[in-house]
């Protein structure tokens, strides 16, 4: 099992940028798909972006495409989510998730991920 820790959240004005990081321990990200999800108060946990470590293939939600970018870090246990042109509606707790057996058709489904971090708060002020 891989343990995940998110970092990089905070308070930013609309139009600003943040970079979130997801660090793995207990395993590297080799052979994993890593996803970012977010959950605002009273709402469901929604897909933001995902990356397959081995192939480097990336997937982004329509709501963030062109503004957010998921990428591999310099080491085999880090994934980043670069967020630019942030909007107040991006405010949420952002979670990192990882799974070694997820299939492509399920990569946007949070229920298919076995490993989760504790989340990091992102607040965008208007």
PDB file of C-alpha atoms in Angstrom:
ATOM      1  CA  UNK A   1       0.000   0.000   0.000  1.00  0.00           C
ATOM      2  CA  UNK A   2       1.147   3.496  -0.740  1.00  0.00           C
ATOM      3  CA  UNK A   3       0.641   6.359   1.697  1.00  0.00           C
ATOM      4  CA  UNK A   4      -0.069   9.794   0.229  1.00  0.00           C
ATOM      5  CA  UNK A   5       0.472  13.296   1.581  1.00  0.00           C
ATOM      6  CA  UNK A   6      -0.696  16.444  -0.182  1.00  0.00           C
ATOM      7  CA  UNK A   7       0.861  19.866   0.234  1.00  0.00           C
ATOM      8  CA  UNK A   8       0.797  23.296  -1.365  1.00  0.00           C
ATOM      9  CA  UNK A   9      -2.728  24.424  -0.662  1.00  0.00           C
ATOM     10  CA  UNK A  10      -3.563  27.876   0.623  1.00  0.00           C
ATOM     11  CA  UNK A  11      -5.407  31.136   0.075  1.00  0.00           C
ATOM     12  CA  UNK A  12      -4.970  32.916  -3.243  1.00  0.00           C
ATOM     13  CA  UNK A  13      -6.750  35.691  -5.100  1.00  0.00           C
ATOM     14  CA  UNK A  14      -8.693  34.997  -8.261  1.00  0.00           C
ATOM     15  CA  UNK A  15      -6.360  34.815 -11.228  1.00  0.00           C
ATOM     16  CA  UNK A  16      -3.511  33.545  -9.096  1.00  0.00           C
ATOM     17  CA  UNK A  17      -1.632  30.268  -9.129  1.00  0.00           C
ATOM     18  CA  UNK A  18      -0.791  27.427  -6.781  1.00  0.00           C
ATOM     19  CA  UNK A  19       1.141  24.207  -7.159  1.00  0.00           C
ATOM     20  CA  UNK A  20      -0.056  21.193  -5.237  1.00  0.00           C
ATOM     21  CA  UNK A  21       2.199  18.228  -4.580  1.00  0.00           C
ATOM     22  CA  UNK A  22       1.406  14.635  -3.743  1.00  0.00           C
ATOM     23  CA  UNK A  23       4.171  12.644  -2.084  1.00  0.00           C
ATOM     24  CA  UNK A  24       4.114   8.878  -1.800  1.00  0.00           C
ATOM     25  CA  UNK A  25       5.714   6.708   0.851  1.00  0.00           C
ATOM     26  CA  UNK A  26       5.787   2.956   1.184  1.00  0.00           C
ATOM     27  CA  UNK A  27       6.090   2.673  -2.576  1.00  0.00           C
ATOM     28  CA  UNK A  28       7.020   4.704  -5.600  1.00  0.00           C
ATOM     29  CA  UNK A  29       4.445   5.766  -8.186  1.00  0.00           C
ATOM     30  CA  UNK A  30       5.741   3.287 -10.745  1.00  0.00           C
ATOM     31  CA  UNK A  31       2.833   1.292 -12.182  1.00  0.00           C
ATOM     32  CA  UNK A  32       0.272   3.593 -10.558  1.00  0.00           C
ATOM     33  CA  UNK A  33      -2.356   5.941 -11.860  1.00  0.00           C
ATOM     34  CA  UNK A  34      -2.483   9.076  -9.712  1.00  0.00           C
ATOM     35  CA  UNK A  35      -5.526  11.282  -9.595  1.00  0.00           C
ATOM     36  CA  UNK A  36      -6.434  14.652  -8.147  1.00  0.00           C
ATOM     37  CA  UNK A  37      -9.972  15.162  -6.933  1.00  0.00           C
ATOM     38  CA  UNK A  38     -11.673  18.036  -5.156  1.00  0.00           C
ATOM     39  CA  UNK A  39     -14.610  18.414  -2.850  1.00  0.00           C
ATOM     40  CA  UNK A  40     -16.370  21.615  -1.917  1.00  0.00           C
ATOM     41  CA  UNK A  41     -18.667  21.765   1.144  1.00  0.00           C
ATOM     42  CA  UNK A  42     -21.933  19.966   0.481  1.00  0.00           C
ATOM     43  CA  UNK A  43     -20.802  18.697  -2.899  1.00  0.00           C
ATOM     44  CA  UNK A  44     -19.519  15.449  -4.327  1.00  0.00           C
ATOM     45  CA  UNK A  45     -15.851  14.600  -4.757  1.00  0.00           C
ATOM     46  CA  UNK A  46     -15.094  15.519  -8.359  1.00  0.00           C
ATOM     47  CA  UNK A  47     -12.355  14.490 -10.748  1.00  0.00           C
ATOM     48  CA  UNK A  48      -9.760  17.141 -11.557  1.00  0.00           C
ATOM     49  CA  UNK A  49      -6.858  15.404 -13.300  1.00  0.00           C
ATOM     50  CA  UNK A  50      -4.998  12.112 -13.502  1.00  0.00           C
ATOM     51  CA  UNK A  51      -1.744  10.736 -14.815  1.00  0.00           C
ATOM     52  CA  UNK A  52      -0.511   7.259 -15.556  1.00  0.00           C
ATOM     53  CA  UNK A  53       3.011   7.172 -14.216  1.00  0.00           C
ATOM     54  CA  UNK A  54       4.502   4.692 -16.702  1.00  0.00           C
ATOM     55  CA  UNK A  55       3.022   6.145 -19.892  1.00  0.00           C
ATOM     56  CA  UNK A  56       2.873   9.777 -18.688  1.00  0.00           C
ATOM     57  CA  UNK A  57      -0.583   9.997 -20.261  1.00  0.00           C
ATOM     58  CA  UNK A  58      -2.624  12.749 -18.619  1.00  0.00           C
ATOM     59  CA  UNK A  59      -6.326  13.441 -18.293  1.00  0.00           C
ATOM     60  CA  UNK A  60      -8.006  16.668 -17.201  1.00  0.00           C
ATOM     61  CA  UNK A  61     -11.559  17.608 -16.390  1.00  0.00           C
ATOM     62  CA  UNK A  62     -13.170  19.996 -18.840  1.00  0.00           C
ATOM     63  CA  UNK A  63     -13.584  22.569 -16.076  1.00  0.00           C
ATOM     64  CA  UNK A  64      -9.825  22.852 -15.540  1.00  0.00           C
ATOM     65  CA  UNK A  65      -8.374  22.008 -18.942  1.00  0.00           C
ATOM     66  CA  UNK A  66      -6.015  24.758 -20.053  1.00  0.00           C
ATOM     67  CA  UNK A  67      -5.666  26.080 -16.505  1.00  0.00           C
ATOM     68  CA  UNK A  68      -4.456  23.069 -14.491  1.00  0.00           C
ATOM     69  CA  UNK A  69      -1.678  20.668 -15.408  1.00  0.00           C
ATOM     70  CA  UNK A  70      -0.824  17.382 -13.750  1.00  0.00           C
ATOM     71  CA  UNK A  71       2.756  16.178 -14.058  1.00  0.00           C
ATOM     72  CA  UNK A  72       5.305  13.784 -12.669  1.00  0.00           C
ATOM     73  CA  UNK A  73       7.812  15.138 -10.212  1.00  0.00           C
ATOM     74  CA  UNK A  74      11.572  14.796 -10.402  1.00  0.00           C
ATOM     75  CA  UNK A  75      11.500  11.703  -8.225  1.00  0.00           C
ATOM     76  CA  UNK A  76       9.408   8.560  -8.583  1.00  0.00           C
ATOM     77  CA  UNK A  77       7.280   9.428  -5.568  1.00  0.00           C
ATOM     78  CA  UNK A  78       5.959  12.897  -6.394  1.00  0.00           C
ATOM     79  CA  UNK A  79       3.173  14.225  -8.594  1.00  0.00           C
ATOM     80  CA  UNK A  80       2.271  17.888  -9.005  1.00  0.00           C
ATOM     81  CA  UNK A  81      -0.861  19.766  -9.936  1.00  0.00           C
ATOM     82  CA  UNK A  82      -0.045  23.217 -11.296  1.00  0.00           C
ATOM     83  CA  UNK A  83      -3.089  25.450 -11.037  1.00  0.00           C
ATOM     84  CA  UNK A  84      -3.243  28.795 -12.843  1.00  0.00           C
ATOM     85  CA  UNK A  85      -5.964  31.362 -13.512  1.00  0.00           C
ATOM     86  CA  UNK A  86      -7.705  30.219 -10.368  1.00  0.00           C
ATOM     87  CA  UNK A  87     -11.365  31.062  -9.894  1.00  0.00           C
ATOM     88  CA  UNK A  88     -13.481  31.248  -6.735  1.00  0.00           C
ATOM     89  CA  UNK A  89     -15.313  28.120  -7.905  1.00  0.00           C
ATOM     90  CA  UNK A  90     -12.018  26.201  -7.650  1.00  0.00           C
ATOM     91  CA  UNK A  91     -12.269  26.538  -3.864  1.00  0.00           C
ATOM     92  CA  UNK A  92     -12.318  23.051  -2.350  1.00  0.00           C
ATOM     93  CA  UNK A  93     -10.323  20.461  -0.483  1.00  0.00           C
ATOM     94  CA  UNK A  94      -8.029  18.812  -3.003  1.00  0.00           C
ATOM     95  CA  UNK A  95      -7.210  15.139  -2.608  1.00  0.00           C
ATOM     96  CA  UNK A  96      -4.542  12.976  -4.165  1.00  0.00           C
ATOM     97  CA  UNK A  97      -5.387   9.352  -4.905  1.00  0.00           C
ATOM     98  CA  UNK A  98      -3.474   6.436  -6.373  1.00  0.00           C
ATOM     99  CA  UNK A  99      -4.267   2.997  -7.659  1.00  0.00           C
ATOM    100  CA  UNK A 100      -2.170   0.341  -9.331  1.00  0.00           C
ATOM    101  CA  UNK A 101      -4.948  -1.570 -11.074  1.00  0.00           C
ATOM    102  CA  UNK A 102      -7.353   1.085 -12.310  1.00  0.00           C
ATOM    103  CA  UNK A 103      -8.488   0.823 -15.910  1.00  0.00           C
ATOM    104  CA  UNK A 104      -8.683   3.780 -18.272  1.00  0.00           C
ATOM    105  CA  UNK A 105     -12.469   3.934 -18.344  1.00  0.00           C
ATOM    106  CA  UNK A 106     -12.507   4.328 -14.540  1.00  0.00           C
ATOM    107  CA  UNK A 107      -9.702   6.819 -14.132  1.00  0.00           C
ATOM    108  CA  UNK A 108     -12.144   9.671 -13.462  1.00  0.00           C
ATOM    109  CA  UNK A 109     -14.115   7.685 -10.869  1.00  0.00           C
ATOM    110  CA  UNK A 110     -13.016   8.344  -7.270  1.00  0.00           C
ATOM    111  CA  UNK A 111     -14.595   5.089  -6.096  1.00  0.00           C
ATOM    112  CA  UNK A 112     -12.014   3.142  -8.108  1.00  0.00           C
ATOM    113  CA  UNK A 113      -8.999   4.484  -6.184  1.00  0.00           C
ATOM    114  CA  UNK A 114      -7.772   2.520  -3.171  1.00  0.00           C
ATOM    115  CA  UNK A 115      -5.265   4.980  -1.694  1.00  0.00           C
ATOM    116  CA  UNK A 116      -6.025   8.547  -0.582  1.00  0.00           C
ATOM    117  CA  UNK A 117      -4.278  11.429   1.077  1.00  0.00           C
ATOM    118  CA  UNK A 118      -5.776  13.598   3.791  1.00  0.00           C
ATOM    119  CA  UNK A 119      -6.439  16.546   1.485  1.00  0.00           C
ATOM    120  CA  UNK A 120      -5.239  20.125   1.265  1.00  0.00           C
ATOM    121  CA  UNK A 121      -7.473  23.200   1.309  1.00  0.00           C
ATOM    122  CA  UNK A 122      -7.450  25.586  -1.631  1.00  0.00           C
ATOM    123  CA  UNK A 123      -9.352  28.837  -1.186  1.00  0.00           C
ATOM    124  CA  UNK A 124      -9.678  31.343  -4.015  1.00  0.00           C
ATOM    125  CA  UNK A 125     -10.957  34.779  -3.058  1.00  0.00           C
ATOM    126  CA  UNK A 126     -12.790  37.044  -5.477  1.00  0.00           C
TER     127      UNK A 126
END
